[in-house]
Amino acid sequence: MTDLDPDEFRRLGHAVVDWVAGYREGIGDLPVLPHVEPGWVRGELPTGLPEEPQPLDAMLGDVDRVVVPASTHWQSPNYFGYFPANASLHSLLGDLLSGGLGAQGMLWSTSPACTELEQVLLDGLADALGLDPAFTFAGGGGGSIQDSASSAALVALLAALHRANPEWQETGVRGDERVYVTAETHSSLAKAVRVAGLGSRALRIVEPSPGTLAMSPAALAAAMRADVAAGLRPVLVCPTIGTTGTGAVDPVRQIAVAAAEHGAWVHVDAAWAGVVALCPEHRDLFDGVELVDSFCTDAHKWLLTAFDASLLWVRDAAALPAALSITPEYLRNAATESGAVVDYRDWQVPLGRRFRALKLWAVVHGAGLSGLREHLRGHIRMAADLESWIAADPGFELAAPRSLALLCLRVRAGSPEQDDAATRAVMDRINASGAAMLTHTVIDGRFAIRVAIGSVGTRPEHVARLWELLRKEAAAA
Ligand SMILES: *Cc1c(COP(=O)(O)O)cnc(C)c1O
């Protein structure tokens, strides 16, 4: 037998678990960003593949020697870049179970537990997030786990195209479809438009309300009316709750009302921020979500679940299958034909699917909803502390209002040009030091450091140390 026998797996599996546990114990001491030149990793690895079996120890040796020093330590408590990519140890246990079962959950009939556990979890999470019951299976809608928010946006667009013109399956897109976003919308919407064959001319960039980065409902209504008057068809509007750059929130209720006038599908992209709906004190951000067609949030950003687990709910459980289902003979089965089951292959682009619900279950089970809320609230408190330190220090300013656990800040050095240069220098020096990892954005043409607090292990002392680093480097800049 070429595979390990289970006894050998037990022994080696323990060694790998020990490796992961040791890595996580020491991760706070590793430089967050690697300092390697392009090609270094390739140069360090043996060129030929082994002809004969090799011991696991040798591979783990190469992981320590080559992989770790050339990795960005996304799970570091000093990681404040992009958005967090929580890979909690809870979720790793669930992922191991999923791999152990090794099931293909493309149809209900190919492994019923894979489908029904996902349904139960997504119904339960819809309730915990305060989503309208219409988004649950009992309410006629339902949720699914996609690989990413990008895929969620793509399938929402395909469902929207289908609803606007069922002939689409036969004739393809007509070319008159229009999709409404803002300049702050994630690029995955532009990509979805391209993948769907609409071309970038289909993308309408709606202006923000004055003095904000949030979509103007009046500008949206005007843009849609003008398009309709010109013989074009609004098919999809995508408001964002928590934009990637600054965490801005589009006014979903007014957007949904404007979209309803033209029957356009409304897809809410809340990839990062959506999970805070678990905390009732943040539900005001989600006002109007009960009116939309689909809602997406990533469990793999801030909800402790290892990539990939993007949660997508739709109000109409038939919408995605109507757009995407194609049934060749070899996929026919009695359960599908009975109409009594969900076949998740019809909710996504690929046929095959992993048993992702297990890692999400391991998280919800292991942390409890109370633990999830505490995880989110802790980071939001840390961001509020950092915000207050920035506000009290004349050497810094907030470049945008704090959004939950995301802050955009700028060093004050004199003129706008000097501020931008100093801000960039501070970020580069901190990143080069390895003590923390930060990324940037541009707001109204000006450079700003983003501090996204949310790594699983980030505690107040890590944020306090980041503030010390910022002050030290700003003084030197
Ligand atoms: C991160 C992000 C995405 C993309 O998320 P993936 O799950 O990595 O595809 C989409 N929208 C917003 C608002 C995001 O912040």
mmCIF file of N, CA and C in Angstrom, residues 175-278:
data_model
loop_
_atom_site.group_PDB
_atom_site.id
_atom_site.type_symbol
_atom_site.label_atom_id
_atom_site.label_comp_id
_atom_site.label_asym_id
_atom_site.label_seq_id
_atom_site.Cartn_x
_atom_site.Cartn_y
_atom_site.Cartn_z
ATOM 1 N N GLY A 175 -25.825 42.560 -23.411
ATOM 2 C CA GLY A 175 -24.954 43.730 -23.567
ATOM 3 C C GLY A 175 -25.574 44.992 -23.000
ATOM 4 N N ASP A 176 -26.861 44.894 -22.601
ATOM 5 C CA ASP A 176 -27.494 46.092 -22.035
ATOM 6 C C ASP A 176 -27.563 46.032 -20.503
ATOM 7 N N GLU A 177 -26.987 44.991 -19.898
ATOM 8 C CA GLU A 177 -27.038 44.832 -18.445
ATOM 9 C C GLU A 177 -26.102 45.832 -17.768
ATOM 10 N N ARG A 178 -26.531 46.361 -16.638
ATOM 11 C CA ARG A 178 -25.693 47.303 -15.904
ATOM 12 C C ARG A 178 -25.628 46.894 -14.424
ATOM 13 N N VAL A 179 -24.445 47.118 -13.827
ATOM 14 C CA VAL A 179 -24.131 46.715 -12.450
ATOM 15 C C VAL A 179 -23.617 47.949 -11.719
ATOM 16 N N TYR A 180 -24.130 48.201 -10.515
ATOM 17 C CA TYR A 180 -23.852 49.468 -9.822
ATOM 18 C C TYR A 180 -23.023 49.228 -8.565
ATOM 19 N N VAL A 181 -21.900 49.942 -8.501
ATOM 20 C CA VAL A 181 -20.974 49.822 -7.372
ATOM 21 C C VAL A 181 -20.482 51.235 -7.044
ATOM 22 N N THR A 182 -19.507 51.348 -6.144
ATOM 23 C CA THR A 182 -18.835 52.634 -5.934
ATOM 24 C C THR A 182 -17.343 52.435 -6.193
ATOM 25 N N ALA A 183 -16.613 53.540 -6.120
ATOM 26 C CA ALA A 183 -15.160 53.455 -6.315
ATOM 27 C C ALA A 183 -14.512 52.650 -5.185
ATOM 28 N N GLU A 184 -15.225 52.507 -4.058
ATOM 29 C CA GLU A 184 -14.676 51.772 -2.910
ATOM 30 C C GLU A 184 -15.028 50.290 -2.941
ATOM 31 N N THR A 185 -15.924 49.898 -3.855
ATOM 32 C CA THR A 185 -16.334 48.489 -3.924
ATOM 33 C C THR A 185 -15.127 47.605 -4.222
ATOM 34 N N HIS A 186 -15.137 46.417 -3.654
ATOM 35 C CA HIS A 186 -14.026 45.489 -3.863
ATOM 36 C C HIS A 186 -13.895 45.125 -5.352
ATOM 37 N N SER A 187 -12.658 44.937 -5.781
ATOM 38 C CA SER A 187 -12.389 44.655 -7.200
ATOM 39 C C SER A 187 -13.011 43.343 -7.662
ATOM 40 N N SER A 188 -13.426 42.513 -6.716
ATOM 41 C CA SER A 188 -14.036 41.233 -7.131
ATOM 42 C C SER A 188 -15.339 41.449 -7.897
ATOM 43 N N LEU A 189 -15.996 42.595 -7.693
ATOM 44 C CA LEU A 189 -17.208 42.873 -8.469
ATOM 45 C C LEU A 189 -16.862 43.163 -9.916
ATOM 46 N N ALA A 190 -15.787 43.939 -10.112
ATOM 47 C CA ALA A 190 -15.344 44.210 -11.485
ATOM 48 C C ALA A 190 -14.927 42.906 -12.154
ATOM 49 N N LYS A 191 -14.318 42.032 -11.369
ATOM 50 C CA LYS A 191 -13.891 40.753 -11.946
ATOM 51 C C LYS A 191 -15.102 39.887 -12.293
ATOM 52 N N ALA A 192 -16.101 39.899 -11.422
ATOM 53 C CA ALA A 192 -17.311 39.113 -11.694
ATOM 54 C C ALA A 192 -17.971 39.593 -12.981
ATOM 55 N N VAL A 193 -18.006 40.916 -13.156
ATOM 56 C CA VAL A 193 -18.593 41.491 -14.378
ATOM 57 C C VAL A 193 -17.826 41.012 -15.609
ATOM 58 N N ARG A 194 -16.517 40.973 -15.467
ATOM 59 C CA ARG A 194 -15.701 40.516 -16.595
ATOM 60 C C ARG A 194 -15.920 39.024 -16.863
ATOM 61 N N VAL A 195 -15.900 38.232 -15.789
ATOM 62 C CA VAL A 195 -16.060 36.781 -15.957
ATOM 63 C C VAL A 195 -17.425 36.461 -16.559
ATOM 64 N N ALA A 196 -18.428 37.233 -16.171
ATOM 65 C CA ALA A 196 -19.772 36.979 -16.691
ATOM 66 C C ALA A 196 -19.920 37.416 -18.145
ATOM 67 N N GLY A 197 -18.893 38.032 -18.684
ATOM 68 C CA GLY A 197 -18.932 38.402 -20.097
ATOM 69 C C GLY A 197 -19.645 39.707 -20.376
ATOM 70 N N LEU A 198 -19.832 40.522 -19.318
ATOM 71 C CA LEU A 198 -20.557 41.781 -19.521
ATOM 72 C C LEU A 198 -19.647 42.883 -20.055
ATOM 73 N N GLY A 199 -18.353 42.750 -19.775
ATOM 74 C CA GLY A 199 -17.441 43.826 -20.163
ATOM 75 C C GLY A 199 -17.515 44.976 -19.177
ATOM 76 N N SER A 200 -16.423 45.704 -19.040
ATOM 77 C CA SER A 200 -16.374 46.731 -17.994
ATOM 78 C C SER A 200 -17.338 47.881 -18.275
ATOM 79 N N ARG A 201 -17.826 47.992 -19.506
ATOM 80 C CA ARG A 201 -18.807 49.072 -19.766
ATOM 81 C C ARG A 201 -20.095 48.832 -18.976
ATOM 82 N N ALA A 202 -20.306 47.597 -18.500
ATOM 83 C CA ALA A 202 -21.507 47.301 -17.717
ATOM 84 C C ALA A 202 -21.415 47.852 -16.292
ATOM 85 N N LEU A 203 -20.217 48.242 -15.883
ATOM 86 C CA LEU A 203 -20.009 48.638 -14.488
ATOM 87 C C LEU A 203 -20.224 50.137 -14.329
ATOM 88 N N ARG A 204 -21.179 50.498 -13.498
ATOM 89 C CA ARG A 204 -21.438 51.914 -13.204
ATOM 90 C C ARG A 204 -20.857 52.240 -11.837
ATOM 91 N N ILE A 205 -19.984 53.252 -11.794
ATOM 92 C CA ILE A 205 -19.380 53.667 -10.526
ATOM 93 C C ILE A 205 -20.236 54.818 -9.980
ATOM 94 N N VAL A 206 -21.017 54.537 -8.950
ATOM 95 C CA VAL A 206 -21.934 55.536 -8.394
ATOM 96 C C VAL A 206 -21.160 56.446 -7.438
ATOM 97 N N GLU A 207 -21.474 57.726 -7.497
ATOM 98 C CA GLU A 207 -20.799 58.709 -6.642
ATOM 99 C C GLU A 207 -21.137 58.491 -5.167
ATOM 100 N N PRO A 208 -20.215 58.869 -4.276
ATOM 101 C CA PRO A 208 -20.523 58.817 -2.838
ATOM 102 C C PRO A 208 -21.360 60.029 -2.417
ATOM 103 N N SER A 209 -22.016 59.923 -1.281
ATOM 104 C CA SER A 209 -22.652 61.105 -0.693
ATOM 105 C C SER A 209 -21.543 62.076 -0.309
ATOM 106 N N PRO A 210 -21.799 63.392 -0.467
ATOM 107 C CA PRO A 210 -20.734 64.373 -0.217
ATOM 108 C C PRO A 210 -20.106 64.192 1.163
ATOM 109 N N GLY A 211 -18.793 64.255 1.188
ATOM 110 C CA GLY A 211 -18.070 64.177 2.451
ATOM 111 C C GLY A 211 -17.967 62.776 3.026
ATOM 112 N N THR A 212 -18.403 61.766 2.279
ATOM 113 C CA THR A 212 -18.320 60.391 2.772
ATOM 114 C C THR A 212 -17.700 59.511 1.691
ATOM 115 N N LEU A 213 -17.480 58.262 2.047
ATOM 116 C CA LEU A 213 -17.039 57.280 1.055
ATOM 117 C C LEU A 213 -18.162 56.273 0.787
ATOM 118 N N ALA A 214 -19.383 56.591 1.215
ATOM 119 C CA ALA A 214 -20.517 55.674 1.083
ATOM 120 C C ALA A 214 -21.370 56.045 -0.132
ATOM 121 N N MET A 215 -21.916 55.036 -0.779
ATOM 122 C CA MET A 215 -22.717 55.243 -1.989
ATOM 123 C C MET A 215 -23.878 56.206 -1.728
ATOM 124 N N SER A 216 -24.077 57.124 -2.643
ATOM 125 C CA SER A 216 -25.205 58.049 -2.533
ATOM 126 C C SER A 216 -26.445 57.395 -3.132
ATOM 127 N N PRO A 217 -27.487 57.170 -2.330
ATOM 128 C CA PRO A 217 -28.703 56.556 -2.883
ATOM 129 C C PRO A 217 -29.333 57.425 -3.965
ATOM 130 N N ALA A 218 -29.221 58.743 -3.819
ATOM 131 C CA ALA A 218 -29.792 59.633 -4.839
ATOM 132 C C ALA A 218 -29.028 59.485 -6.147
ATOM 133 N N ALA A 219 -27.702 59.410 -6.054
ATOM 134 C CA ALA A 219 -26.902 59.239 -7.270
ATOM 135 C C ALA A 219 -27.195 57.887 -7.908
ATOM 136 N N LEU A 220 -27.401 56.875 -7.063
ATOM 137 C CA LEU A 220 -27.739 55.552 -7.599
ATOM 138 C C LEU A 220 -29.072 55.603 -8.349
ATOM 139 N N ALA A 221 -30.074 56.209 -7.708
ATOM 140 C CA ALA A 221 -31.398 56.279 -8.334
ATOM 141 C C ALA A 221 -31.314 57.025 -9.658
ATOM 142 N N ALA A 222 -30.551 58.118 -9.675
ATOM 143 C CA ALA A 222 -30.428 58.905 -10.909
ATOM 144 C C ALA A 222 -29.718 58.091 -11.992
ATOM 145 N N ALA A 223 -28.672 57.368 -11.603
ATOM 146 C CA ALA A 223 -27.915 56.588 -12.597
ATOM 147 C C ALA A 223 -28.794 55.490 -13.193
ATOM 148 N N MET A 224 -29.581 54.845 -12.344
ATOM 149 C CA MET A 224 -30.430 53.759 -12.862
ATOM 150 C C MET A 224 -31.513 54.310 -13.773
ATOM 151 N N ARG A 225 -32.095 55.433 -13.366
ATOM 152 C CA ARG A 225 -33.155 56.016 -14.218
ATOM 153 C C ARG A 225 -32.593 56.433 -15.567
ATOM 154 N N ALA A 226 -31.416 57.028 -15.534
ATOM 155 C CA ALA A 226 -30.811 57.463 -16.810
ATOM 156 C C ALA A 226 -30.522 56.248 -17.689
ATOM 157 N N ASP A 227 -30.041 55.170 -17.076
ATOM 158 C CA ASP A 227 -29.753 53.967 -17.866
ATOM 159 C C ASP A 227 -31.028 53.378 -18.454
ATOM 160 N N VAL A 228 -32.073 53.331 -17.643
ATOM 161 C CA VAL A 228 -33.329 52.765 -18.142
ATOM 162 C C VAL A 228 -33.859 53.622 -19.289
ATOM 163 N N ALA A 229 -33.746 54.933 -19.132
ATOM 164 C CA ALA A 229 -34.212 55.842 -20.190
ATOM 165 C C ALA A 229 -33.423 55.622 -21.477
ATOM 166 N N ALA A 230 -32.177 55.180 -21.317
ATOM 167 C CA ALA A 230 -31.339 54.929 -22.498
ATOM 168 C C ALA A 230 -31.499 53.495 -23.011
ATOM 169 N N GLY A 231 -32.481 52.778 -22.471
ATOM 170 C CA GLY A 231 -32.740 51.424 -22.964
ATOM 171 C C GLY A 231 -31.861 50.357 -22.334
ATOM 172 N N LEU A 232 -31.176 50.692 -21.232
ATOM 173 C CA LEU A 232 -30.302 49.717 -20.565
ATOM 174 C C LEU A 232 -31.041 49.095 -19.382
ATOM 175 N N ARG A 233 -30.468 48.022 -18.805
ATOM 176 C CA ARG A 233 -31.151 47.275 -17.745
ATOM 177 C C ARG A 233 -30.320 47.173 -16.482
ATOM 178 N N PRO A 234 -30.753 47.795 -15.405
ATOM 179 C CA PRO A 234 -30.059 47.582 -14.128
ATOM 180 C C PRO A 234 -30.313 46.142 -13.654
ATOM 181 N N VAL A 235 -29.251 45.349 -13.499
ATOM 182 C CA VAL A 235 -29.444 43.971 -13.042
ATOM 183 C C VAL A 235 -28.963 43.743 -11.611
ATOM 184 N N LEU A 236 -27.929 44.459 -11.204
ATOM 185 C CA LEU A 236 -27.377 44.192 -9.878
ATOM 186 C C LEU A 236 -26.838 45.476 -9.259
ATOM 187 N N VAL A 237 -27.110 45.640 -7.962
ATOM 188 C CA VAL A 237 -26.497 46.721 -7.190
ATOM 189 C C VAL A 237 -25.750 46.055 -6.038
ATOM 190 N N CYS A 238 -24.514 46.496 -5.814
ATOM 191 C CA CYS A 238 -23.727 45.889 -4.732
ATOM 192 C C CYS A 238 -23.312 46.929 -3.699
ATOM 193 N N PRO A 239 -24.108 47.086 -2.631
ATOM 194 C CA PRO A 239 -23.633 47.888 -1.509
ATOM 195 C C PRO A 239 -22.657 47.078 -0.650
ATOM 196 N N THR A 240 -21.719 47.801 -0.050
ATOM 197 C CA THR A 240 -20.728 47.162 0.813
ATOM 198 C C THR A 240 -20.961 47.592 2.255
ATOM 199 N N ILE A 241 -20.915 46.644 3.162
ATOM 200 C CA ILE A 241 -20.891 46.986 4.586
ATOM 201 C C ILE A 241 -19.473 46.701 5.057
ATOM 202 N N GLY A 242 -18.688 47.768 5.183
ATOM 203 C CA GLY A 242 -17.280 47.603 5.566
ATOM 204 C C GLY A 242 -16.386 47.486 4.353
ATOM 205 N N THR A 243 -16.128 48.623 3.662
ATOM 206 C CA THR A 243 -15.284 48.549 2.465
ATOM 207 C C THR A 243 -13.856 48.165 2.839
ATOM 208 N N THR A 244 -13.153 47.643 1.839
ATOM 209 C CA THR A 244 -11.818 47.122 2.085
ATOM 210 C C THR A 244 -10.843 48.247 2.451
ATOM 211 N N GLY A 245 -10.984 49.391 1.811
ATOM 212 C CA GLY A 245 -10.034 50.472 2.074
ATOM 213 C C GLY A 245 -10.170 51.036 3.473
ATOM 214 N N THR A 246 -11.383 51.462 3.815
ATOM 215 C CA THR A 246 -11.561 52.217 5.064
ATOM 216 C C THR A 246 -12.666 51.673 5.965
ATOM 217 N N GLY A 247 -13.388 50.655 5.525
ATOM 218 C CA GLY A 247 -14.491 50.139 6.342
ATOM 219 C C GLY A 247 -15.765 50.958 6.218
ATOM 220 N N ALA A 248 -15.887 51.733 5.157
ATOM 221 C CA ALA A 248 -17.096 52.546 4.961
ATOM 222 C C ALA A 248 -18.321 51.643 4.756
ATOM 223 N N VAL A 249 -19.485 52.203 5.101
ATOM 224 C CA VAL A 249 -20.727 51.417 5.053
ATOM 225 C C VAL A 249 -21.722 52.125 4.137
ATOM 226 N N ASP A 250 -22.148 51.429 3.092
ATOM 227 C CA ASP A 250 -23.158 51.986 2.192
ATOM 228 C C ASP A 250 -24.535 51.851 2.846
ATOM 229 N N PRO A 251 -25.433 52.819 2.585
ATOM 230 C CA PRO A 251 -26.763 52.787 3.221
ATOM 231 C C PRO A 251 -27.687 51.771 2.533
ATOM 232 N N VAL A 252 -27.704 50.570 3.061
ATOM 233 C CA VAL A 252 -28.346 49.449 2.376
ATOM 234 C C VAL A 252 -29.847 49.682 2.181
ATOM 235 N N ARG A 253 -30.504 50.225 3.202
ATOM 236 C CA ARG A 253 -31.966 50.360 3.078
ATOM 237 C C ARG A 253 -32.351 51.253 1.894
ATOM 238 N N GLN A 254 -31.739 52.441 1.822
ATOM 239 C CA GLN A 254 -32.102 53.362 0.734
ATOM 240 C C GLN A 254 -31.670 52.811 -0.621
ATOM 241 N N ILE A 255 -30.559 52.084 -0.640
ATOM 242 C CA ILE A 255 -30.092 51.481 -1.892
ATOM 243 C C ILE A 255 -31.084 50.407 -2.348
ATOM 244 N N ALA A 256 -31.551 49.605 -1.389
ATOM 245 C CA ALA A 256 -32.492 48.535 -1.739
ATOM 246 C C ALA A 256 -33.798 49.122 -2.267
ATOM 247 N N VAL A 257 -34.226 50.221 -1.681
ATOM 248 C CA VAL A 257 -35.468 50.852 -2.144
ATOM 249 C C VAL A 257 -35.289 51.370 -3.572
ATOM 250 N N ALA A 258 -34.140 52.008 -3.829
ATOM 251 C CA ALA A 258 -33.881 52.530 -5.178
ATOM 252 C C ALA A 258 -33.794 51.392 -6.191
ATOM 253 N N ALA A 259 -33.159 50.277 -5.792
ATOM 254 C CA ALA A 259 -32.982 49.152 -6.723
ATOM 255 C C ALA A 259 -34.314 48.487 -7.029
ATOM 256 N N ALA A 260 -35.199 48.473 -6.031
ATOM 257 C CA ALA A 260 -36.480 47.770 -6.197
ATOM 258 C C ALA A 260 -37.310 48.395 -7.324
ATOM 259 N N GLU A 261 -37.119 49.691 -7.525
ATOM 260 C CA GLU A 261 -37.868 50.384 -8.580
ATOM 261 C C GLU A 261 -37.628 49.733 -9.949
ATOM 262 N N HIS A 262 -36.441 49.125 -10.111
ATOM 263 C CA HIS A 262 -36.088 48.539 -11.416
ATOM 264 C C HIS A 262 -35.935 47.021 -11.338
ATOM 265 N N GLY A 263 -36.280 46.449 -10.210
ATOM 266 C CA GLY A 263 -36.172 44.996 -10.078
ATOM 267 C C GLY A 263 -34.741 44.488 -10.064
ATOM 268 N N ALA A 264 -33.777 45.367 -9.753
ATOM 269 C CA ALA A 264 -32.377 44.921 -9.745
ATOM 270 C C ALA A 264 -32.091 44.090 -8.498
ATOM 271 N N TRP A 265 -31.259 43.103 -8.658
ATOM 272 C CA TRP A 265 -30.813 42.252 -7.546
ATOM 273 C C TRP A 265 -29.894 43.082 -6.647
ATOM 274 N N VAL A 266 -30.063 42.972 -5.339
ATOM 275 C CA VAL A 266 -29.143 43.652 -4.420
ATOM 276 C C VAL A 266 -28.318 42.597 -3.688
ATOM 277 N N HIS A 267 -27.004 42.688 -3.887
ATOM 278 C CA HIS A 267 -26.068 41.785 -3.209
ATOM 279 C C HIS A 267 -25.256 42.609 -2.216
ATOM 280 N N VAL A 268 -25.338 42.275 -0.943
ATOM 281 C CA VAL A 268 -24.559 42.989 0.071
ATOM 282 C C VAL A 268 -23.224 42.274 0.270
ATOM 283 N N ASP A 269 -22.143 43.009 0.030
ATOM 284 C CA ASP A 269 -20.808 42.481 0.282
ATOM 285 C C ASP A 269 -20.357 42.989 1.650
ATOM 286 N N ALA A 270 -20.384 42.080 2.620
ATOM 287 C CA ALA A 270 -19.923 42.417 3.976
ATOM 288 C C ALA A 270 -18.809 41.438 4.349
ATOM 289 N N ALA A 271 -17.889 41.242 3.398
ATOM 290 C CA ALA A 271 -16.891 40.174 3.522
ATOM 291 C C ALA A 271 -16.166 40.245 4.863
ATOM 292 N N TRP A 272 -15.685 41.428 5.193
ATOM 293 C CA TRP A 272 -14.943 41.552 6.463
ATOM 294 C C TRP A 272 -15.886 41.827 7.643
ATOM 295 N N ALA A 273 -16.752 42.839 7.492
ATOM 296 C CA ALA A 273 -17.465 43.370 8.658
ATOM 297 C C ALA A 273 -18.735 42.607 9.008
ATOM 298 N N GLY A 274 -19.229 41.783 8.094
ATOM 299 C CA GLY A 274 -20.542 41.176 8.307
ATOM 300 C C GLY A 274 -20.657 40.375 9.585
ATOM 301 N N VAL A 275 -19.545 39.792 10.012
ATOM 302 C CA VAL A 275 -19.611 38.923 11.192
ATOM 303 C C VAL A 275 -19.944 39.698 12.468
ATOM 304 N N VAL A 276 -19.752 41.019 12.473
ATOM 305 C CA VAL A 276 -20.067 41.755 13.711
ATOM 306 C C VAL A 276 -21.569 41.865 13.958
ATOM 307 N N ALA A 277 -22.359 41.443 12.987
ATOM 308 C CA ALA A 277 -23.807 41.395 13.254
ATOM 309 C C ALA A 277 -24.115 40.398 14.377
ATOM 310 N N LEU A 278 -23.144 39.561 14.740
ATOM 311 C CA LEU A 278 -23.320 38.690 15.912
ATOM 312 C C LEU A 278 -23.513 39.518 17.178
#
